Short mmCIF file of C-alpha atoms in Angstrom, two decimals:
data_model
loop_
_atom_site.label_atom_id
_atom_site.label_comp_id
_atom_site.label_asym_id
_atom_site.label_seq_id
_atom_site.Cartn_x
_atom_site.Cartn_y
_atom_site.Cartn_z
CA MET A 1 -63.73 -78.52 -39.47
CA GLU A 2 -66.03 -75.78 -38.15
CA ASP A 3 -66.29 -72.54 -40.04
CA PRO A 4 -64.05 -69.96 -38.38
CA ILE A 5 -65.63 -67.06 -36.46
CA VAL A 6 -64.29 -63.51 -36.79
CA VAL A 7 -65.01 -60.58 -34.46
CA GLY A 8 -64.46 -56.86 -34.99
CA ILE A 9 -64.98 -53.99 -32.55
CA ASP A 10 -65.19 -50.57 -34.18
CA ILE A 11 -64.61 -47.99 -31.44
CA GLY A 12 -65.63 -44.65 -32.87
CA THR A 13 -66.33 -41.21 -31.47
CA THR A 14 -70.09 -41.57 -31.91
CA LYS A 15 -70.69 -45.33 -31.63
CA VAL A 16 -69.14 -48.62 -30.61
CA CYS A 17 -70.09 -51.44 -32.99
CA THR A 18 -69.20 -55.07 -32.26
CA LEU A 19 -69.80 -57.57 -35.08
CA VAL A 20 -69.52 -61.36 -34.98
CA ALA A 21 -69.45 -63.23 -38.29
CA ARG A 22 -68.96 -66.78 -39.52
CA VAL A 23 -66.68 -67.34 -42.50
CA GLU A 24 -68.53 -69.49 -45.04
CA GLU A 25 -67.40 -70.92 -48.40
CA GLU A 26 -65.46 -68.67 -50.72
CA HIS A 27 -64.84 -66.16 -47.98
CA ASN A 28 -68.43 -65.03 -47.63
CA LEU A 29 -69.30 -63.61 -44.24
CA ARG A 30 -72.54 -64.32 -42.41
CA ILE A 31 -73.19 -61.72 -39.71
CA LEU A 32 -74.30 -63.59 -36.56
CA GLY A 33 -74.12 -60.92 -33.88
CA VAL A 34 -74.43 -57.13 -33.82
CA GLY A 35 -73.96 -54.85 -30.83
CA ILE A 36 -74.26 -51.10 -31.47
CA GLU A 37 -73.97 -48.68 -28.56
CA PRO A 38 -73.50 -44.89 -28.36
CA SER A 39 -69.87 -44.07 -27.53
CA GLN A 40 -68.87 -42.47 -24.28
CA GLY A 41 -65.52 -41.28 -23.04
CA ILE A 42 -64.09 -40.97 -26.58
CA ARG A 43 -63.24 -37.72 -28.39
CA LYS A 44 -61.71 -37.46 -31.85
CA GLY A 45 -60.94 -41.18 -31.82
CA THR A 46 -58.99 -40.97 -28.53
CA ILE A 47 -60.02 -42.23 -25.07
CA VAL A 48 -60.67 -39.35 -22.65
CA ASP A 49 -62.52 -41.30 -19.92
CA ILE A 50 -61.47 -44.92 -19.43
CA ALA A 51 -64.40 -45.93 -17.19
CA ALA A 52 -67.09 -44.51 -19.52
CA ALA A 53 -65.42 -45.94 -22.64
CA SER A 54 -65.05 -49.39 -21.01
CA GLN A 55 -68.74 -49.44 -20.11
CA ALA A 56 -69.81 -48.52 -23.66
CA ILE A 57 -67.53 -51.22 -25.11
CA THR A 58 -68.77 -53.79 -22.58
CA ARG A 59 -72.43 -53.07 -23.44
CA SER A 60 -71.69 -53.36 -27.16
CA VAL A 61 -69.85 -56.68 -26.69
CA GLU A 62 -72.65 -58.06 -24.49
CA LYS A 63 -75.28 -57.19 -27.12
CA ALA A 64 -73.24 -58.96 -29.83
CA GLN A 65 -72.82 -61.99 -27.55
CA ARG A 66 -76.56 -62.13 -26.89
CA THR A 67 -77.56 -61.88 -30.55
CA SER A 68 -74.93 -64.38 -31.72
CA GLY A 69 -75.11 -66.81 -28.78
CA LEU A 70 -71.30 -66.94 -28.82
CA GLU A 71 -68.76 -65.85 -26.24
CA ILE A 72 -66.32 -63.19 -27.49
CA THR A 73 -62.76 -63.66 -26.22
CA SER A 74 -60.64 -61.83 -28.81
CA ALA A 75 -61.32 -59.31 -31.58
CA LEU A 76 -59.79 -56.96 -34.10
CA VAL A 77 -60.19 -53.37 -32.94
CA SER A 78 -60.32 -50.21 -35.05
CA LEU A 79 -57.92 -47.35 -34.41
CA ALA A 80 -58.09 -43.68 -35.39
CA GLY A 81 -57.07 -40.32 -33.99
CA SER A 82 -54.68 -37.57 -34.98
CA HIS A 83 -51.84 -39.33 -33.09
CA VAL A 84 -51.56 -41.83 -35.97
CA SER A 85 -48.79 -41.17 -38.48
CA SER A 86 -47.15 -43.08 -41.31
CA VAL A 87 -43.81 -43.31 -43.07
CA ASN A 88 -42.51 -45.21 -46.10
CA SER A 89 -39.35 -47.26 -45.64
CA ARG A 90 -37.15 -49.76 -47.51
CA GLY A 91 -35.58 -52.95 -46.30
CA VAL A 92 -32.79 -54.79 -48.14
CA VAL A 93 -31.50 -58.34 -47.52
CA GLY A 94 -29.20 -60.75 -49.28
CA ILE A 95 -30.83 -64.00 -50.36
CA SER A 96 -29.08 -66.99 -48.85
CA GLY A 97 -30.46 -69.93 -50.84
CA ARG A 98 -30.71 -68.10 -54.22
CA VAL A 99 -34.46 -68.86 -54.20
CA ILE A 100 -36.67 -66.50 -52.21
CA ASP A 101 -38.73 -68.08 -49.43
CA ARG A 102 -41.01 -66.70 -46.70
CA GLY A 103 -38.04 -66.29 -44.36
CA ASP A 104 -36.35 -63.89 -46.80
CA VAL A 105 -39.51 -61.81 -47.16
CA GLN A 106 -39.87 -61.70 -43.37
CA ARG A 107 -36.24 -60.57 -42.95
CA ALA A 108 -36.71 -57.83 -45.57
CA LEU A 109 -39.81 -56.53 -43.76
CA GLU A 110 -37.90 -56.59 -40.46
CA ALA A 111 -35.08 -54.61 -42.10
CA ALA A 112 -37.65 -52.04 -43.28
CA GLN A 113 -38.82 -51.63 -39.68
CA ALA A 114 -35.32 -50.65 -38.53
CA ILE A 115 -36.13 -46.96 -38.63
CA ALA A 116 -35.83 -44.46 -35.80
CA ILE A 117 -39.20 -44.53 -34.04
CA PRO A 118 -39.57 -42.42 -30.86
CA HIS A 119 -39.89 -44.54 -27.71
CA ASN A 120 -43.42 -43.20 -27.08
CA ARG A 121 -44.75 -44.61 -30.37
CA GLU A 122 -45.81 -48.11 -31.35
CA ILE A 123 -45.82 -49.76 -34.79
CA ILE A 124 -49.38 -50.74 -35.74
CA HIS A 125 -48.96 -51.96 -39.34
CA VAL A 126 -46.08 -52.85 -41.62
CA LEU A 127 -47.64 -53.12 -45.09
CA GLN A 128 -45.57 -54.37 -48.01
CA ARG A 129 -46.01 -52.25 -51.13
CA GLY A 130 -43.81 -53.92 -53.65
CA PHE A 131 -40.57 -55.85 -54.06
CA ILE A 132 -37.37 -55.28 -56.02
CA ILE A 133 -35.19 -58.27 -56.89
CA ASP A 134 -31.65 -57.48 -58.12
CA GLY A 135 -32.83 -54.03 -59.23
CA GLN A 136 -35.95 -55.23 -61.06
CA GLU A 137 -38.92 -53.27 -59.76
CA GLY A 138 -42.65 -53.87 -59.66
CA ILE A 139 -42.60 -57.44 -58.36
CA ARG A 140 -45.84 -58.31 -56.58
CA GLN A 141 -45.05 -61.76 -55.17
CA PRO A 142 -41.37 -62.71 -54.86
CA LEU A 143 -41.78 -66.22 -53.40
CA GLY A 144 -39.99 -68.90 -55.45
CA MET A 145 -38.11 -66.39 -57.61
CA HIS A 146 -34.34 -66.51 -58.07
CA GLY A 147 -32.14 -63.63 -57.04
CA TYR A 148 -29.29 -62.36 -54.88
CA ARG A 149 -30.72 -59.22 -53.34
CA LEU A 150 -34.29 -58.59 -52.19
CA GLU A 151 -35.66 -55.13 -51.41
CA VAL A 152 -39.09 -54.44 -50.00
CA GLU A 153 -40.92 -51.13 -49.95
CA ALA A 154 -43.01 -50.93 -46.80
CA HIS A 155 -45.58 -48.50 -45.47
CA ILE A 156 -45.20 -48.29 -41.68
CA ILE A 157 -48.03 -46.92 -39.57
CA THR A 158 -47.30 -45.85 -35.98
CA ALA A 159 -49.47 -44.53 -33.17
CA ALA A 160 -48.95 -42.99 -29.74
CA ALA A 161 -48.14 -45.93 -27.46
CA ALA A 162 -50.00 -44.51 -24.45
CA THR A 163 -53.18 -43.91 -26.48
CA VAL A 164 -53.04 -47.45 -27.90
CA GLU A 165 -52.50 -48.85 -24.40
CA ASN A 166 -55.55 -46.96 -23.07
CA LEU A 167 -57.67 -48.39 -25.86
CA ARG A 168 -56.34 -51.89 -25.19
CA GLN A 169 -57.14 -51.48 -21.49
CA CYS A 170 -60.76 -50.46 -22.25
CA VAL A 171 -61.28 -53.49 -24.49
CA GLN A 172 -59.70 -55.84 -21.93
CA ALA A 173 -62.01 -54.42 -19.26
CA ALA A 174 -64.85 -55.82 -21.40
CA GLY A 175 -63.19 -59.25 -21.17
CA VAL A 176 -61.85 -59.23 -24.73
CA GLN A 177 -58.23 -59.55 -25.90
CA VAL A 178 -57.11 -57.36 -28.83
CA SER A 179 -55.76 -59.66 -31.53
CA GLN A 180 -54.72 -56.68 -33.67
CA PHE A 181 -55.40 -52.97 -34.07
CA VAL A 182 -56.45 -51.94 -37.58
CA LEU A 183 -56.36 -48.37 -38.85
CA ASN A 184 -59.90 -47.20 -39.76
CA PRO A 185 -59.39 -46.32 -43.45
CA LEU A 186 -57.62 -49.65 -44.11
CA ALA A 187 -60.60 -51.54 -42.70
CA SER A 188 -63.07 -49.39 -44.66
CA ALA A 189 -61.07 -49.90 -47.86
CA GLU A 190 -61.55 -53.68 -47.61
CA VAL A 191 -65.30 -53.10 -47.99
CA VAL A 192 -65.69 -50.12 -50.31
CA LEU A 193 -62.89 -50.40 -52.90
CA SER A 194 -62.91 -52.45 -56.07
CA GLU A 195 -59.71 -54.07 -57.32
CA THR A 196 -59.74 -51.80 -60.40
CA GLU A 197 -59.86 -48.67 -58.23
CA ARG A 198 -56.91 -49.87 -56.14
CA GLN A 199 -54.86 -50.49 -59.27
CA MET A 200 -55.72 -47.18 -60.94
CA GLY A 201 -55.13 -44.97 -57.91
CA VAL A 202 -57.84 -44.00 -55.42
CA ILE A 203 -58.38 -42.32 -52.05
CA VAL A 204 -60.59 -43.73 -49.33
CA CYS A 205 -62.00 -40.94 -47.19
CA ASP A 206 -63.88 -42.14 -44.11
CA ILE A 207 -65.58 -39.21 -42.34
CA GLY A 208 -66.83 -40.30 -38.94
CA GLY A 209 -67.99 -38.34 -35.91
CA GLY A 210 -64.62 -37.26 -34.60
CA THR A 211 -62.07 -37.95 -37.33
CA THR A 212 -61.60 -37.97 -41.09
CA ASP A 213 -59.43 -40.93 -42.09
CA LEU A 214 -57.61 -41.08 -45.43
CA ALA A 215 -55.81 -43.85 -47.26
CA ILE A 216 -54.31 -43.57 -50.76
CA TYR A 217 -54.02 -46.75 -52.86
CA ILE A 218 -51.92 -46.89 -56.05
CA ASP A 219 -51.00 -50.02 -58.08
CA GLY A 220 -53.05 -52.12 -55.67
CA ASP A 221 -50.99 -51.12 -52.62
CA ILE A 222 -51.30 -48.61 -49.81
CA TRP A 223 -49.10 -45.54 -50.36
CA HIS A 224 -50.21 -43.00 -47.79
CA THR A 225 -52.41 -42.85 -44.69
CA MET A 226 -53.51 -39.94 -42.53
CA VAL A 227 -56.05 -39.16 -39.80
CA LEU A 228 -57.43 -35.60 -39.46
CA ALA A 229 -59.08 -34.63 -36.15
CA ILE A 230 -62.23 -33.21 -37.72
CA GLY A 231 -65.53 -34.91 -38.49
CA GLY A 232 -69.31 -34.91 -38.34
CA ASN A 233 -69.44 -33.73 -34.72
CA HIS A 234 -67.92 -30.44 -35.84
CA ILE A 235 -70.85 -29.99 -38.23
CA THR A 236 -73.30 -30.83 -35.41
CA ASN A 237 -71.60 -28.31 -33.08
CA ASP A 238 -71.82 -25.61 -35.76
CA VAL A 239 -75.53 -26.32 -36.20
CA ALA A 240 -76.01 -26.22 -32.40
CA HIS A 241 -74.27 -22.81 -32.17
CA GLY A 242 -75.85 -21.34 -35.28
CA LEU A 243 -79.43 -22.32 -34.45
CA ARG A 244 -79.02 -22.23 -30.62
CA LEU A 245 -79.94 -25.86 -30.08
CA SER A 246 -78.73 -28.60 -27.78
CA ILE A 247 -76.20 -31.02 -29.33
CA SER A 248 -78.76 -33.85 -29.46
CA GLN A 249 -81.33 -31.60 -31.18
CA ALA A 250 -78.69 -30.34 -33.62
CA GLU A 251 -77.77 -33.94 -34.53
CA GLU A 252 -81.45 -34.75 -35.21
CA VAL A 253 -81.92 -31.60 -37.31
CA LYS A 254 -78.73 -32.37 -39.27
CA LYS A 255 -79.91 -35.91 -40.03
CA GLN A 256 -83.47 -34.96 -40.88
CA TYR A 257 -83.10 -31.67 -42.78
CA GLY A 258 -79.35 -31.33 -43.40
CA ILE A 259 -77.99 -30.88 -46.91
CA ALA A 260 -74.48 -29.92 -48.01
CA ASN A 261 -75.47 -27.53 -50.78
CA LYS A 262 -77.36 -24.30 -50.13
CA SER A 263 -78.27 -23.75 -53.78
CA SER A 264 -80.37 -26.93 -53.97
CA VAL A 265 -82.80 -25.66 -51.29
CA THR A 266 -85.64 -23.22 -52.03
CA PRO A 267 -86.14 -20.20 -49.74
CA GLU A 268 -89.68 -21.45 -48.93
CA GLU A 269 -88.45 -24.63 -47.20
CA VAL A 270 -88.72 -24.26 -43.42
CA PHE A 271 -88.85 -26.57 -40.40
CA ASN A 272 -89.74 -26.07 -36.72
CA VAL A 273 -87.27 -26.32 -33.85
CA ARG A 274 -87.36 -25.33 -30.23
CA SER A 275 -84.21 -23.35 -29.47
CA PHE A 276 -82.83 -22.32 -26.08
CA GLY A 277 -84.90 -19.69 -24.28
CA GLU A 278 -87.92 -20.07 -26.58
CA ASP A 279 -91.27 -21.21 -25.18
CA HIS A 280 -92.60 -22.30 -28.56
CA PRO A 281 -91.02 -23.90 -31.61
CA VAL A 282 -89.66 -21.38 -34.12
CA LYS A 283 -89.47 -21.66 -37.88
CA VAL A 284 -85.98 -22.03 -39.35
CA LYS A 285 -85.15 -21.76 -43.05
CA ARG A 286 -83.59 -24.91 -44.43
CA GLU A 287 -81.29 -22.58 -46.39
CA ASP A 288 -79.73 -21.31 -43.15
CA LEU A 289 -79.04 -24.87 -42.01
CA ALA A 290 -77.55 -25.76 -45.42
CA LEU A 291 -75.27 -22.70 -45.22
CA ILE A 292 -73.83 -23.86 -41.86
CA ILE A 293 -73.32 -27.45 -43.05
CA GLU A 294 -71.86 -26.45 -46.41
CA ALA A 295 -69.27 -24.15 -44.79
CA ARG A 296 -67.94 -26.85 -42.46
CA ALA A 297 -68.07 -29.61 -45.09
CA GLU A 298 -66.07 -27.37 -47.44
CA GLU A 299 -63.47 -26.91 -44.71
CA ILE A 300 -63.18 -30.69 -44.23
CA PHE A 301 -62.61 -31.26 -47.96
CA ASP A 302 -60.15 -28.35 -48.16
CA LEU A 303 -58.09 -30.07 -45.45
CA VAL A 304 -58.37 -33.38 -47.31
CA LEU A 305 -57.16 -31.68 -50.51
CA GLN A 306 -54.18 -30.15 -48.68
CA GLU A 307 -53.29 -33.59 -47.32
CA ILE A 308 -53.51 -35.22 -50.78
CA LYS A 309 -51.23 -32.51 -52.22
CA ARG A 310 -48.82 -32.85 -49.29
CA SER A 311 -48.55 -36.59 -49.96
CA GLY A 312 -47.34 -35.81 -53.50
CA TYR A 313 -49.70 -38.35 -55.11
CA ASP A 314 -52.37 -35.87 -56.23
CA GLY A 315 -51.70 -36.50 -59.93
CA LEU A 316 -51.95 -40.29 -59.62
CA LEU A 317 -55.60 -40.73 -58.68
CA PRO A 318 -57.70 -41.26 -61.84
CA ALA A 319 -60.24 -43.34 -59.89
CA GLY A 320 -60.85 -40.34 -57.63
CA MET A 321 -62.23 -40.72 -54.14
CA VAL A 322 -64.52 -43.19 -52.40
CA LEU A 323 -66.33 -41.39 -49.60
CA THR A 324 -67.63 -43.40 -46.64
CA GLY A 325 -68.40 -43.03 -42.94
CA GLY A 326 -71.57 -41.61 -41.35
CA VAL A 327 -71.15 -38.08 -42.75
CA SER A 328 -71.31 -39.38 -46.33
CA ASN A 329 -75.05 -39.95 -45.74
CA LEU A 330 -75.58 -36.16 -46.00
CA PRO A 331 -77.43 -35.29 -49.23
CA GLU A 332 -75.33 -33.45 -51.84
CA ILE A 333 -72.03 -34.09 -50.04
CA ARG A 334 -70.72 -36.15 -52.94
CA SER A 335 -71.03 -33.31 -55.46
CA LEU A 336 -69.53 -30.83 -52.97
CA ALA A 337 -66.50 -33.10 -52.50
CA SER A 338 -66.13 -33.60 -56.24
CA ASN A 339 -66.18 -29.82 -56.89
CA ILE A 340 -63.57 -29.02 -54.25
CA LEU A 341 -61.19 -31.88 -55.03
CA GLY A 342 -61.63 -31.82 -58.81
CA LEU A 343 -61.91 -35.63 -58.76
CA PRO A 344 -64.66 -38.16 -59.39
CA VAL A 345 -66.30 -39.10 -56.07
CA ARG A 346 -68.63 -41.94 -55.18
CA ILE A 347 -70.17 -43.07 -51.89
CA GLY A 348 -69.06 -46.51 -50.66
CA LYS A 349 -70.89 -48.77 -48.20
CA PRO A 350 -70.91 -52.46 -47.20
CA GLU A 351 -72.69 -54.64 -49.77
CA ASN A 352 -73.47 -58.33 -50.37
CA LEU A 353 -73.77 -59.10 -46.66
CA VAL A 354 -75.85 -61.95 -45.32
CA GLY A 355 -77.27 -62.53 -41.83
CA LEU A 356 -78.25 -59.76 -39.40
CA VAL A 357 -77.58 -56.91 -41.80
CA ASP A 358 -80.60 -54.58 -41.75
CA GLN A 359 -78.63 -51.79 -40.01
CA LEU A 360 -75.28 -52.42 -41.63
CA ASN A 361 -76.01 -51.37 -45.25
CA SER A 362 -74.91 -47.82 -44.49
CA PRO A 363 -71.60 -45.99 -45.04
CA ALA A 364 -71.48 -45.51 -41.24
CA TYR A 365 -70.62 -49.22 -40.84
CA SER A 366 -67.87 -49.55 -43.47
CA THR A 367 -65.11 -49.73 -40.83
CA SER A 368 -67.06 -52.18 -38.65
CA VAL A 369 -67.64 -54.61 -41.53
CA GLY A 370 -64.14 -53.95 -42.90
CA LEU A 371 -62.59 -55.27 -39.67
CA LEU A 372 -64.15 -58.67 -40.41
CA TYR A 373 -62.66 -58.70 -43.92
CA TRP A 374 -59.30 -57.67 -42.46
CA ALA A 375 -59.49 -60.73 -40.18
CA LEU A 376 -59.91 -62.87 -43.32
CA LEU A 377 -56.81 -61.25 -44.85
CA MET A 378 -54.81 -62.08 -41.73
CA ASP A 379 -55.91 -65.71 -41.90
CA GLU A 380 -54.86 -65.89 -45.55
CA SER A 381 -51.43 -64.40 -44.88
CA LEU A 382 -50.85 -66.87 -42.06
CA SER A 383 -51.98 -69.95 -43.96
#
């Protein structure tokens, strides 16, 4: 039997990344095709121009097809945006044959989905968190156990149906069917979290261009998810306003000289930029740039902290936070996050990849690579 091929399309605010990988022994992935294109027609994770977004996705898919030599017909697609929301629910069923089988688990999950969801929303994920058999809690895998009553705790993630449909339409315009949508932080978590962190209690925080995506894991399961409509583009816009630069210049300056802590820059450090209305490049203090970046990064982490407190799980996170996404490449951002949240923070990125991976060993590609691992999970759950 041929090794299965998995495909993921990460549609972000700043880039579209299509990856094709072959599943080798012991669930290792070999990256065969990579197509990375700048995004167009997407703001804060949501489609704002279908034609432009479709073209960007098509170009990305074509690049991945060329490098892999394979035709892409279906793929897992990432989903983000502030329209995503989540709720925890319980489903209870009686067990007919006294021994729990897959059918019973399926019925319990279906019972958990019987919650009032507005007609303009669509269920994206139903994730089982834990099972209770005849009142006994903390059961991880109920198959084959005896009992009369099975309860499941499920985490249900919904999204705006129209927004999801627009995204599906853009991907189909590139000739690709969506096999499943996967929420960004869930995909990233597959790549950046260790099993120990999931068990202890940890937050994944994926800061991309347009959104900051959070997922809280406790006891190995997902407990809370949230997408905030703020990201690295806000930092770039602040730099553009503060230093009177074009957006593309501001992005370059941020990547080259940006740092998230003013106190680690000396007053003597300067760099040259050409701002609007100036005939010649002017000198800018690196301190001034750090001040702008630090202020916005602080705001992002303040919002993250509010969200963690609102979830009610803020005391259950000894493993702290794993920071990923393009913005986590900023120097000193880890210590800034740690100070504001009062938690240990580390930067997570894809590791142990083989194949065409020179670009992918960066936190910016955690979601893209995570989609491939999510495809493996789906295969396992079906087999």
